[in-house]
Amino acid sequence: MATDTEEFPPHVLREYAMLADGERAALLGPRGDIVWMCAPQWHDDAVFSTLLGGPGNFAVTPCDRRFVWGGQYEDGTLIWVSRWITSTGIIECREALAYPGDPHRAVILRRVRAVQGAADVRVVVDVRSGFGRHGMNRLRRDGGVWTARSGPVRMRLTGAQEADASDGPIELTLRLPEGEHHDLVLEVSDQDLPADLILPDQAWTATEYAWHRDVPQFANTIAPNDARQSYAVLRGLTGADGAMVAAATMGLPERAEQKRNYDYRYAWIRDQCFVGIAVASCGEYPLLDDAVQFVGARLLDDGSEMRPAYTVDGGRVPDEYDVGLPGYPGGSGTAGNWVNQQFQLDAFGEALLLFAAAADADRLDFEQWKAAEIAADTIAKRYRDPDAGIWELEDKRWAHSRLISAAGLRAMGRHAPPRQGARWSALADELLADATNDCLHPTGRWQRAPDDERVDAALLGPVLRGAVSPHDPRSVATLEAIRKDLARRGYLYRFRQDERPLEQGEGAFLLCGFDLAMALHQSGEPLEAARWFERNRAACGTPGLFTEEYDVEQRQLRGNFPQAFVHAAMLEAARRLAD
């Protein structure tokens, strides 16, 4: 029998949809193959790892190999409907992780429907925990219900009464008359499964209700449909304890020849602050409350030693290690992230901006105010120290780190008692003067660092957040330099890597493109802002999901998927440009 990777080879990223329930996510390919899911939680080992060349898959795919694929999310949800037009008819499969998720048990719902003509569908279930190291054992069928173990996880499959497992994976061929549907439910847990079986109709109803309850309409934006979808992505990446992962995947390359790929299945402080601020700008607060809860807890626990990223339960991000998979083409099977060893000053400034957004909405409690004081004290003590900066590079005295910290101090100072507010405002002035002293380019714009004269798209952020006025000569000069040096074809690059053309150094950075749209709007260029917004909004895959980078030349998505802070930037830009 063909292996998973032979039968379900990888696709370009733009063709994958994501199902998520807040506790984990599943990536779904155009053949109806779930190629990636970590369980029970985001940072745990994968039970489906075909995406990175390993075993483990849950496929519902037409028997007729001649088909064309399409699909869409149901509005404002992460319920995906796959649609295949075959040589004999039309088949749909409604797909979701039961939402909201249980931290210990993933429930995958799949409803196959014969839309036109009879549907012949092949089902393959092969749960392989430990990134594929553990096959299914103790496999048994009892009254039409399949159960098995795979390493530390238990699995249960219902809806596959006629399946066979003599060859290893559970396999089934379904034949449905036109107009009929069939439900499959797969449960994967690190605990004993409850005796009661999942009832598909009830699970679907509860999932639909929860999504429609949790995702607002966003009528106050210029793109309400896309805003709802981005919010659903962010909601799906955020768990019940408030932690939001940066992306659902690991090991997806940004540049194939450089094997630049990282593990983003962790909660980045900065990214979660971006999300909280974005949703607050729209007047929507649950994800803001989640961000304040998680970031505040990290500051209260770790103080000035707060790390840039954590596991979703507040633990340490593991060091990088090889999981033994071939990797996505051009990438490698490396988990963990060396960010766990870094100091990033800007994360403390972003935390203050987050807390200020919460205070603006009267949603900051006493303990969280203490966390804000810790962030401000850390900036005062450590702003002279080199740090890794927003792009997590070598330690330098980055201009962005100091300027965004000044923005956070100003924003939080407006909510502080007079004496404390004055002290924070004076500290912001001190940081601004310090950056002006060693990071002001001879042309009058900001430069990246004292020993690096290049301009950086990250320097849009401090102006957007109020470190300096958009009409300040330094802001005006920086905006113009960014447009001249880093913009190509309606997309923006972070900084110039070397003398090569920008597109040869890396992909365009979508976060920066949306930031430029907001900066242009702030500077009184609404038409140009709208052009940038629309150009970057289109840089997504078929399901409307964004990665970190966009390959302008090949029109392909690059990097881990989907990238939370890009969805947050799209959401905030859609709101700001509506004013």
Coordinates of C-alpha atoms in Angstrom, one line a residue:
M1 CA 0.0 0.0 0.0
A2 CA 1.2 3.5 -0.8
T3 CA 2.5 5.6 2.1
D4 CA 0.7 8.7 3.3
T5 CA 3.4 10.9 1.8
E6 CA 3.1 9.2 -1.6
E7 CA -0.7 9.2 -1.7
F8 CA -1.1 12.6 -0.2
P9 CA 1.9 14.7 -1.3
P10 CA 2.3 18.3 0.0
H11 CA 0.7 21.2 -1.8
V12 CA 1.5 24.9 -1.9
L13 CA 0.4 26.6 1.3
R14 CA -2.3 28.7 -0.4
E15 CA -4.4 25.5 -0.9
Y16 CA -4.6 24.6 2.8
A17 CA -7.5 25.5 5.1
M18 CA -7.3 25.5 8.9
L19 CA -9.8 24.1 11.4
A20 CA -9.2 25.2 15.0
D21 CA -10.9 25.1 18.3
G22 CA -8.7 27.3 20.5
E23 CA -6.7 24.4 21.9
R24 CA -5.2 23.0 18.6
A25 CA -5.6 23.2 14.8
A26 CA -5.8 20.9 11.9
L27 CA -4.6 21.7 8.4
L28 CA -6.8 20.4 5.6
G29 CA -5.6 19.9 2.0
P30 CA -7.4 19.9 -1.3
R31 CA -7.7 16.1 -1.3
G32 CA -9.7 16.2 1.9
D33 CA -6.5 15.1 3.8
I34 CA -5.9 16.4 7.3
V35 CA -2.1 16.7 7.0
W36 CA -1.2 18.4 10.3
M37 CA -2.6 18.3 13.8
C38 CA -0.8 18.4 17.2
A39 CA -2.6 16.9 20.2
P40 CA -3.7 17.4 22.8
Q41 CA -2.4 21.0 22.6
W42 CA -0.6 23.3 20.2
H43 CA 3.0 22.5 21.4
D44 CA 2.5 18.8 21.8
D45 CA 3.7 16.3 19.2
A46 CA 1.8 15.9 15.9
V47 CA -0.6 13.0 15.5
F48 CA -1.0 13.9 11.7
S49 CA 2.3 15.0 10.2
T50 CA 2.1 14.3 6.4
L51 CA 2.7 18.1 5.9
L52 CA 6.3 17.6 7.0
G53 CA 6.8 14.2 5.3
G54 CA 5.8 12.0 8.1
P55 CA 3.0 9.4 8.6
G56 CA -0.4 10.1 10.1
N57 CA -3.5 11.3 8.2
F58 CA -7.3 11.6 8.2
A59 CA -8.5 11.8 4.7
V60 CA -12.0 12.0 3.2
T61 CA -11.4 12.1 -0.6
P62 CA -13.3 11.3 -3.8
C63 CA -12.7 7.8 -5.2
D64 CA -12.7 9.4 -8.6
R65 CA -9.1 10.8 -8.9
R66 CA -10.3 13.2 -11.7
F67 CA -11.7 16.1 -9.8
V68 CA -11.3 19.8 -9.2
W69 CA -11.3 21.2 -5.7
G70 CA -12.7 24.3 -4.1
G71 CA -14.3 25.3 -0.8
Q72 CA -15.1 28.1 1.6
Y73 CA -15.5 29.0 5.2
E74 CA -19.0 29.5 6.5
D75 CA -19.2 33.2 7.3
G76 CA -17.5 34.2 10.5
T77 CA -16.5 30.6 11.5
L78 CA -13.7 28.1 11.0
I79 CA -16.3 25.6 9.6
W80 CA -14.9 24.7 6.2
V81 CA -16.9 23.2 3.3
S82 CA -14.7 21.2 0.8
R83 CA -16.3 20.9 -2.6
W84 CA -15.1 18.5 -5.3
I85 CA -16.5 18.4 -8.9
T86 CA -15.8 14.9 -10.2
S87 CA -16.5 13.4 -13.6
T88 CA -19.8 12.0 -12.3
G89 CA -21.1 14.6 -9.8
I90 CA -20.4 17.1 -7.0
I91 CA -19.4 16.1 -3.5
E92 CA -19.1 18.3 -0.4
C93 CA -17.6 17.6 3.0
R94 CA -18.4 20.0 5.9
E95 CA -15.4 20.0 8.3
A96 CA -14.7 21.4 11.7
L97 CA -13.1 20.9 15.0
A98 CA -15.9 20.9 17.6
Y99 CA -15.8 24.4 19.1
P100 CA -14.9 25.5 21.7
G101 CA -12.3 22.9 22.3
D102 CA -11.5 20.7 25.2
P103 CA -7.8 21.0 26.3
H104 CA -7.5 17.3 26.5
R105 CA -9.7 16.0 23.6
A106 CA -9.8 17.0 20.0
V107 CA -13.1 16.3 18.2
I108 CA -13.0 16.3 14.4
L109 CA -16.4 16.5 12.7
R110 CA -16.7 15.6 9.0
R111 CA -20.1 15.4 7.2
V112 CA -19.9 14.1 3.6
R113 CA -22.8 15.0 1.3
A114 CA -23.7 13.9 -2.2
V115 CA -24.7 17.2 -3.8
Q116 CA -25.2 16.0 -7.4
G117 CA -25.1 12.4 -8.4
A118 CA -24.0 9.6 -6.1
A119 CA -20.9 10.1 -4.0
D120 CA -18.1 7.6 -3.8
V121 CA -15.7 8.6 -1.1
R122 CA -12.6 6.9 0.4
V123 CA -11.9 7.4 4.1
V124 CA -8.4 6.8 5.6
V125 CA -7.7 7.2 9.3
D126 CA -4.2 6.7 10.6
V127 CA -3.5 8.3 14.0
R128 CA 0.3 8.5 14.6
S129 CA 1.4 10.3 17.7
G130 CA 4.9 11.5 18.5
F131 CA 5.4 13.0 15.0
G132 CA 4.6 9.6 13.5
R133 CA 6.7 7.4 15.8
H134 CA 3.8 5.6 17.3
G135 CA 1.4 3.5 15.1
M136 CA -2.1 2.6 16.1
N137 CA -2.3 -0.4 18.4
R138 CA -5.0 -2.1 20.5
L139 CA -7.2 -1.5 17.5
R140 CA -10.7 -2.9 18.0
R141 CA -14.3 -2.4 16.7
D142 CA -17.2 -2.6 19.0
G143 CA -20.7 -2.0 17.6
G144 CA -19.5 0.1 14.8
V145 CA -17.1 2.2 17.0
W146 CA -13.4 1.9 16.4
T147 CA -10.9 2.6 19.3
A148 CA -7.1 2.4 19.4
R149 CA -4.1 3.7 21.2
S150 CA -1.1 5.6 19.6
G151 CA 1.6 6.2 22.1
P152 CA 0.1 8.4 24.9
V153 CA -3.1 9.2 23.0
R154 CA -6.4 7.5 22.7
M155 CA -8.5 7.6 19.6
R156 CA -12.2 6.8 18.8
L157 CA -13.8 6.8 15.4
T158 CA -17.6 6.7 14.8
G159 CA -19.4 6.5 11.5
A160 CA -17.1 3.9 9.9
Q161 CA -18.9 0.7 10.7
E162 CA -18.0 -1.0 7.5
A163 CA -14.3 -0.1 7.6
D164 CA -11.4 -2.5 7.4
A165 CA -8.1 -2.2 9.3
S166 CA -6.3 -5.4 8.3
D167 CA -3.7 -3.4 6.4
G168 CA -2.9 -1.0 9.2
P169 CA -4.8 2.3 8.8
I170 CA -8.6 2.2 9.1
E171 CA -10.1 2.4 5.6
L172 CA -13.6 2.7 4.3
T173 CA -15.3 3.4 1.0
L174 CA -18.6 5.3 1.3
R175 CA -21.3 5.3 -1.4
L176 CA -24.0 7.9 -0.9
P177 CA -27.1 8.4 -3.0
E178 CA -27.7 11.9 -4.3
G179 CA -28.9 14.3 -1.5
E180 CA -27.8 12.1 1.4
H181 CA -25.1 12.7 3.9
H182 CA -22.9 10.7 6.3
D183 CA -21.1 11.8 9.5
L184 CA -17.7 10.8 10.7
V185 CA -16.4 11.8 14.1
L186 CA -12.8 11.3 15.2
E187 CA -11.8 11.9 18.9
V188 CA -8.1 12.1 19.9
S189 CA -7.3 12.6 23.6
D190 CA -4.5 12.2 26.2
Q191 CA -7.1 11.0 28.7
D192 CA -9.6 8.1 28.8
L193 CA -12.4 9.0 26.5
P194 CA -15.9 9.5 28.1
A195 CA -18.4 6.6 27.7
D196 CA -20.9 8.8 25.9
L197 CA -20.4 9.0 22.2
I198 CA -20.4 12.3 20.3
L199 CA -23.8 12.9 18.6
P200 CA -23.0 14.6 15.3
D201 CA -26.2 16.7 15.0
Q202 CA -25.7 18.1 18.5
A203 CA -22.0 18.7 18.0
W204 CA -22.6 20.6 14.8
T205 CA -25.3 22.7 16.3
A206 CA -23.2 23.6 19.3
T207 CA -20.2 24.4 17.1
E208 CA -22.3 26.7 14.8
Y209 CA -23.8 28.4 17.8
A210 CA -20.5 29.0 19.5
W211 CA -18.9 30.5 16.4
H212 CA -21.8 32.8 15.7
R213 CA -21.9 33.9 19.3
D214 CA -18.1 34.6 19.5
V215 CA -17.5 36.4 16.1
P216 CA -18.8 40.0 15.8
Q217 CA -20.2 41.6 12.6
F218 CA -17.5 44.3 12.3
A219 CA -19.8 46.7 10.5
N220 CA -17.4 49.5 11.6
T221 CA -14.7 48.3 9.2
I222 CA -14.2 48.8 5.5
A223 CA -14.1 45.0 5.0
P224 CA -16.5 43.3 7.4
N225 CA -16.5 39.9 5.7
D226 CA -12.7 39.6 5.8
A227 CA -12.6 41.2 9.3
R228 CA -15.0 38.5 10.6
Q229 CA -12.8 35.8 9.0
S230 CA -9.6 37.2 10.5
Y231 CA -11.2 37.4 13.9
A232 CA -12.4 33.8 13.6
V233 CA -8.8 32.8 12.8
L234 CA -7.6 34.7 15.9
R235 CA -10.3 33.3 18.0
G236 CA -9.4 29.8 16.8
L237 CA -5.7 30.3 17.7
T238 CA -6.6 31.5 21.3
G239 CA -7.3 29.0 24.1
A240 CA -9.6 29.2 27.1
D241 CA -6.7 30.3 29.3
G242 CA -6.1 33.3 27.1
A243 CA -2.9 32.3 25.3
M244 CA -2.8 32.7 21.5
V245 CA -0.3 30.9 19.4
A246 CA 1.6 32.8 16.7
A247 CA 0.7 30.2 14.1
A248 CA -0.6 26.6 13.9
T249 CA 2.5 25.1 12.3
M250 CA 6.2 24.6 12.5
G251 CA 9.0 24.0 9.9
L252 CA 7.3 25.8 7.0
P253 CA 10.1 27.6 5.1
E254 CA 10.3 31.3 4.4
R255 CA 13.0 30.8 1.8
A256 CA 13.6 27.3 0.5
E257 CA 17.3 27.6 -0.3
Q258 CA 18.1 29.0 3.2
K259 CA 15.9 26.6 5.1
R260 CA 14.7 29.5 7.3
N261 CA 11.8 27.9 9.1
Y262 CA 10.8 28.1 12.7
D263 CA 8.3 26.7 15.2
Y264 CA 5.5 29.1 15.9
R265 CA 3.2 26.9 18.0
Y266 CA 3.8 29.1 21.0
A267 CA 2.4 32.3 22.5
W268 CA 4.5 35.4 21.6
I269 CA 4.0 38.4 23.9
R270 CA 4.3 40.9 21.1
D271 CA 1.9 39.1 18.8
Q272 CA -0.7 38.8 21.4
C273 CA -0.4 42.5 22.2
F274 CA -0.9 43.2 18.5
V275 CA -4.1 41.2 18.5
G276 CA -5.5 42.8 21.7
I277 CA -4.9 46.3 20.4
A278 CA -6.4 45.5 17.0
V279 CA -9.7 44.1 18.4
A280 CA -9.9 46.9 20.9
S281 CA -9.7 49.4 18.1
C282 CA -12.9 47.7 16.7
G283 CA -14.6 47.9 20.1
E284 CA -14.5 44.2 20.6
Y285 CA -13.0 43.0 23.9
P286 CA -13.0 39.3 24.5
L287 CA -9.7 38.7 22.7
L288 CA -8.3 41.9 24.4
D289 CA -9.2 40.5 27.8
D290 CA -7.5 37.2 26.8
A291 CA -4.3 39.0 25.8
V292 CA -4.3 41.2 29.0
Q293 CA -4.8 38.1 31.1
F294 CA -1.9 36.1 29.5
V295 CA 0.6 38.9 29.2
G296 CA -0.2 40.3 32.6
A297 CA 0.4 36.9 34.2
R298 CA 3.8 36.5 32.5
L299 CA 4.9 39.9 33.8
L300 CA 3.7 39.1 37.3
D301 CA 5.4 35.7 37.3
D302 CA 8.7 36.6 35.6
G303 CA 9.1 40.4 36.0
S304 CA 12.0 41.9 34.1
E305 CA 12.9 38.4 33.0
M306 CA 9.7 37.9 30.9
R307 CA 10.5 35.9 27.8
P308 CA 9.4 36.9 24.3
A309 CA 7.4 33.7 24.0
Y310 CA 5.9 30.9 26.1
T311 CA 4.0 27.6 25.7
V312 CA 0.3 28.2 25.9
D313 CA 0.3 27.0 29.6
G314 CA 2.9 29.6 30.5
G315 CA 5.9 27.2 30.3
R316 CA 9.3 27.6 28.7
V317 CA 9.6 27.2 24.9
P318 CA 11.8 24.2 24.3
D319 CA 15.2 24.5 22.6
E320 CA 15.3 23.6 19.0
Y321 CA 15.4 19.9 18.3
D322 CA 15.0 17.6 15.3
V323 CA 11.7 15.6 15.4
G324 CA 12.9 13.1 12.7
L325 CA 10.7 14.2 9.8
P326 CA 12.0 15.1 6.3
G327 CA 10.2 18.4 6.4
Y328 CA 8.1 20.4 4.0
P329 CA 9.9 20.8 0.7
G330 CA 12.6 23.3 1.3
G331 CA 12.3 23.1 5.0
S332 CA 13.2 20.8 7.9
G333 CA 11.5 19.0 10.8
T334 CA 12.8 21.2 13.6
A335 CA 10.6 22.0 16.7
G336 CA 11.3 24.4 19.5
N337 CA 12.6 28.0 19.1
W338 CA 15.7 29.7 20.1
V339 CA 13.7 32.8 21.0
N340 CA 13.6 31.4 24.5
Q341 CA 17.1 32.7 25.1
Q342 CA 16.4 36.3 24.0
F343 CA 15.7 39.6 25.7
Q344 CA 13.3 41.8 23.6
L345 CA 12.8 45.3 25.0
D346 CA 10.0 46.1 22.6
A347 CA 7.8 43.4 24.1
F348 CA 7.6 45.4 27.3
G349 CA 6.6 48.5 25.3
E350 CA 4.0 46.5 23.5
A351 CA 2.6 45.2 26.8
L352 CA 2.2 48.8 28.0
L353 CA 0.3 49.6 24.8
L354 CA -1.9 46.6 25.4
F355 CA -2.7 47.6 28.9
A356 CA -3.4 51.2 27.8
A357 CA -5.9 49.8 25.3
A358 CA -7.6 47.9 28.1
A359 CA -7.6 50.9 30.4
D360 CA -9.2 53.0 27.6
A361 CA -12.1 50.5 27.7
D362 CA -12.0 50.4 31.6
R363 CA -11.0 46.7 31.5
L364 CA -7.7 46.8 33.5
D365 CA -7.8 45.5 37.1
F366 CA -5.5 46.1 40.0
E367 CA -3.2 43.1 39.4
Q368 CA -2.9 44.0 35.7
W369 CA -2.0 47.5 36.7
K370 CA 0.9 46.0 38.8
A371 CA 2.0 44.2 35.6
A372 CA 2.1 47.5 33.8
E373 CA 4.2 49.0 36.5
I374 CA 6.6 46.0 36.2
A375 CA 6.8 46.6 32.4
A376 CA 7.6 50.3 32.9
D377 CA 10.2 49.6 35.5
T378 CA 11.9 47.1 33.3
I379 CA 12.1 49.6 30.4
A380 CA 13.6 52.2 32.8
K381 CA 16.2 49.7 34.0
R382 CA 17.1 48.0 30.7
Y383 CA 16.5 50.4 27.8
R384 CA 20.3 51.0 27.5
D385 CA 20.9 47.2 27.1
P386 CA 21.2 45.7 23.6
D387 CA 18.2 43.5 22.7
A388 CA 17.1 41.1 19.9
G389 CA 14.4 43.5 18.7
I390 CA 11.2 42.9 16.8
W391 CA 12.8 40.8 14.1
E392 CA 14.7 38.6 16.7
L393 CA 18.1 39.2 15.3
E394 CA 21.5 39.9 16.9
D395 CA 21.5 42.0 20.1
K396 CA 21.8 45.7 19.3
R397 CA 20.3 49.0 20.6
W398 CA 17.5 48.9 18.1
A399 CA 15.7 52.2 17.4
H400 CA 12.4 50.5 17.2
S401 CA 12.7 48.8 20.6
R402 CA 13.2 52.2 22.3
L403 CA 10.7 54.1 20.3
I404 CA 7.9 51.6 20.8
S405 CA 8.7 51.5 24.5
A406 CA 8.3 55.3 24.5
A407 CA 4.9 54.9 22.9
G408 CA 3.8 52.4 25.5
L409 CA 5.0 54.7 28.3
R410 CA 3.1 57.7 26.9
A411 CA -0.1 55.6 26.3
M412 CA -0.1 54.2 29.8
G413 CA 1.0 57.5 31.4
R414 CA -2.4 59.0 30.4
H415 CA -4.1 56.6 32.7
A416 CA -1.7 56.9 35.7
P417 CA -2.0 59.1 38.7
P418 CA -0.4 62.5 38.0
R419 CA 3.0 61.9 39.6
Q420 CA 3.4 58.4 38.1
G421 CA 2.1 59.6 34.7
A422 CA 4.6 62.5 34.7
R423 CA 7.5 60.1 35.5
W424 CA 6.5 57.8 32.7
S425 CA 6.1 60.7 30.3
A426 CA 9.6 61.9 31.2
L427 CA 11.0 58.5 30.7
A428 CA 9.4 58.4 27.3
D429 CA 11.1 61.7 26.5
E430 CA 14.4 60.2 27.7
L431 CA 14.0 57.2 25.4
L432 CA 13.1 59.5 22.4
A433 CA 16.2 61.6 23.1
D434 CA 18.4 58.6 23.4
A435 CA 17.2 57.2 20.1
T436 CA 17.6 60.6 18.5
N437 CA 21.1 60.8 19.7
D438 CA 22.3 57.6 18.1
C439 CA 19.7 56.5 15.5
L440 CA 18.8 59.6 13.6
H441 CA 20.1 59.3 10.1
P442 CA 21.9 62.3 8.5
T443 CA 18.9 62.7 6.2
G444 CA 16.6 63.2 9.2
R445 CA 14.9 59.8 9.3
W446 CA 15.2 57.1 11.8
Q447 CA 17.7 54.3 11.1
R448 CA 17.7 50.8 12.4
A449 CA 20.5 50.9 15.0
P450 CA 23.5 53.1 15.9
D451 CA 25.7 51.0 13.6
D452 CA 23.1 50.2 10.9
E453 CA 22.0 53.1 8.7
R454 CA 19.3 51.2 6.9
V455 CA 15.7 52.1 7.2
D456 CA 13.3 49.5 8.6
A457 CA 9.5 49.1 8.1
A458 CA 9.1 48.4 11.8
L459 CA 9.8 52.1 12.4
L460 CA 6.2 52.8 11.2
G461 CA 4.9 51.2 14.4
P462 CA 6.1 53.8 16.9
V463 CA 4.5 56.6 14.9
L464 CA 1.2 54.6 14.6
R465 CA 1.3 54.1 18.4
G466 CA 2.1 57.7 19.4
A467 CA 5.8 57.8 20.3
V468 CA 6.1 60.8 18.0
S469 CA 3.6 62.8 15.9
P470 CA 3.1 61.6 12.3
H471 CA 3.8 65.3 11.3
D472 CA 7.2 65.3 13.2
P473 CA 10.0 65.8 10.5
R474 CA 11.6 62.5 11.6
S475 CA 8.3 60.6 11.0
V476 CA 7.7 62.3 7.6
A477 CA 11.3 61.5 6.5
T478 CA 11.0 57.9 7.7
L479 CA 7.7 57.3 5.9
E480 CA 9.1 58.6 2.7
A481 CA 12.3 56.6 3.0
I482 CA 10.3 53.4 3.6
R483 CA 8.2 54.0 0.6
K484 CA 11.2 54.7 -1.6
D485 CA 13.5 52.0 -0.4
L486 CA 11.3 49.1 0.8
A487 CA 8.1 49.2 -1.3
R488 CA 7.8 47.2 -4.5
R489 CA 4.6 46.5 -6.5
G490 CA 2.3 47.5 -3.7
Y491 CA 4.1 45.3 -1.1
L492 CA 6.5 46.2 1.6
Y493 CA 9.7 44.5 2.7
R494 CA 11.1 44.7 6.3
F495 CA 14.5 46.1 5.4
R496 CA 17.1 45.6 2.7
Q497 CA 19.0 42.5 3.5
D498 CA 22.0 43.3 1.2
E499 CA 22.7 44.7 -2.2
R500 CA 20.4 42.2 -4.0
P501 CA 17.0 43.2 -5.2
L502 CA 14.6 43.1 -2.2
E503 CA 12.6 40.1 -3.5
Q504 CA 15.7 38.0 -3.6
G505 CA 16.4 38.5 0.1
E506 CA 13.1 37.5 1.5
G507 CA 9.3 37.7 0.8
A508 CA 7.3 40.8 1.3
F509 CA 6.2 41.2 4.9
L510 CA 2.4 41.5 5.0
L511 CA 2.4 42.9 8.6
C512 CA 4.4 45.8 7.3
G513 CA 2.2 46.3 4.3
F514 CA -0.9 46.8 6.5
D515 CA 1.1 49.1 8.8
L516 CA 2.0 51.2 5.8
A517 CA -1.7 51.4 4.8
M518 CA -2.4 52.7 8.3
A519 CA 0.5 55.1 8.3
L520 CA -0.6 56.6 5.0
H521 CA -4.1 57.0 6.3
Q522 CA -2.8 58.6 9.5
S523 CA -0.7 61.0 7.3
G524 CA -3.7 62.2 5.3
E525 CA -3.4 60.0 2.2
P526 CA -6.6 57.9 2.3
L527 CA -6.6 56.9 -1.3
E528 CA -3.0 55.6 -1.3
A529 CA -3.8 53.9 2.0
A530 CA -6.7 52.0 0.5
R531 CA -4.6 50.9 -2.4
W532 CA -2.0 49.4 0.0
F533 CA -4.7 47.8 2.1
E534 CA -6.4 46.1 -0.9
R535 CA -3.1 44.9 -2.4
N536 CA -2.0 43.2 0.8
R537 CA -5.5 41.9 1.6
A538 CA -5.3 39.9 -1.6
A539 CA -2.1 38.2 -0.7
C540 CA -3.8 35.2 0.8
G541 CA -4.6 31.7 -0.2
T542 CA -7.9 30.2 -1.4
P543 CA -9.3 30.0 2.1
G544 CA -8.4 33.6 2.9
L545 CA -5.5 32.8 5.3
F546 CA -2.3 34.8 5.5
T547 CA 1.3 33.7 6.1
E548 CA 4.0 35.9 7.4
E549 CA 5.6 36.5 4.0
Y550 CA 4.4 36.7 0.4
D551 CA 6.5 35.8 -2.5
V552 CA 5.6 38.6 -4.9
E553 CA 7.4 37.0 -7.9
Q554 CA 5.7 33.6 -7.6
R555 CA 2.5 34.8 -5.8
Q556 CA 3.0 32.2 -3.2
L557 CA 2.6 32.2 0.6
R558 CA 5.8 31.7 2.6
G559 CA 6.3 30.7 6.3
N560 CA 4.2 29.3 9.0
F561 CA 0.5 29.3 8.6
P562 CA -1.8 31.0 9.3
Q563 CA 0.2 33.9 10.9
A564 CA -1.8 35.6 13.7
F565 CA -0.3 39.0 13.6
V566 CA -1.0 39.5 9.9
H567 CA -4.7 38.8 10.5
A568 CA -4.6 41.2 13.4
A569 CA -3.0 43.9 11.2
M570 CA -5.6 43.4 8.5
L571 CA -8.3 43.7 11.1
E572 CA -6.9 46.9 12.6
A573 CA -6.3 48.5 9.2
A574 CA -9.9 47.7 8.1
R575 CA -11.1 49.6 11.2
R576 CA -8.7 52.5 10.9
L577 CA -9.3 53.1 7.2
A578 CA -13.0 53.3 7.9
D579 CA -12.5 56.6 9.7

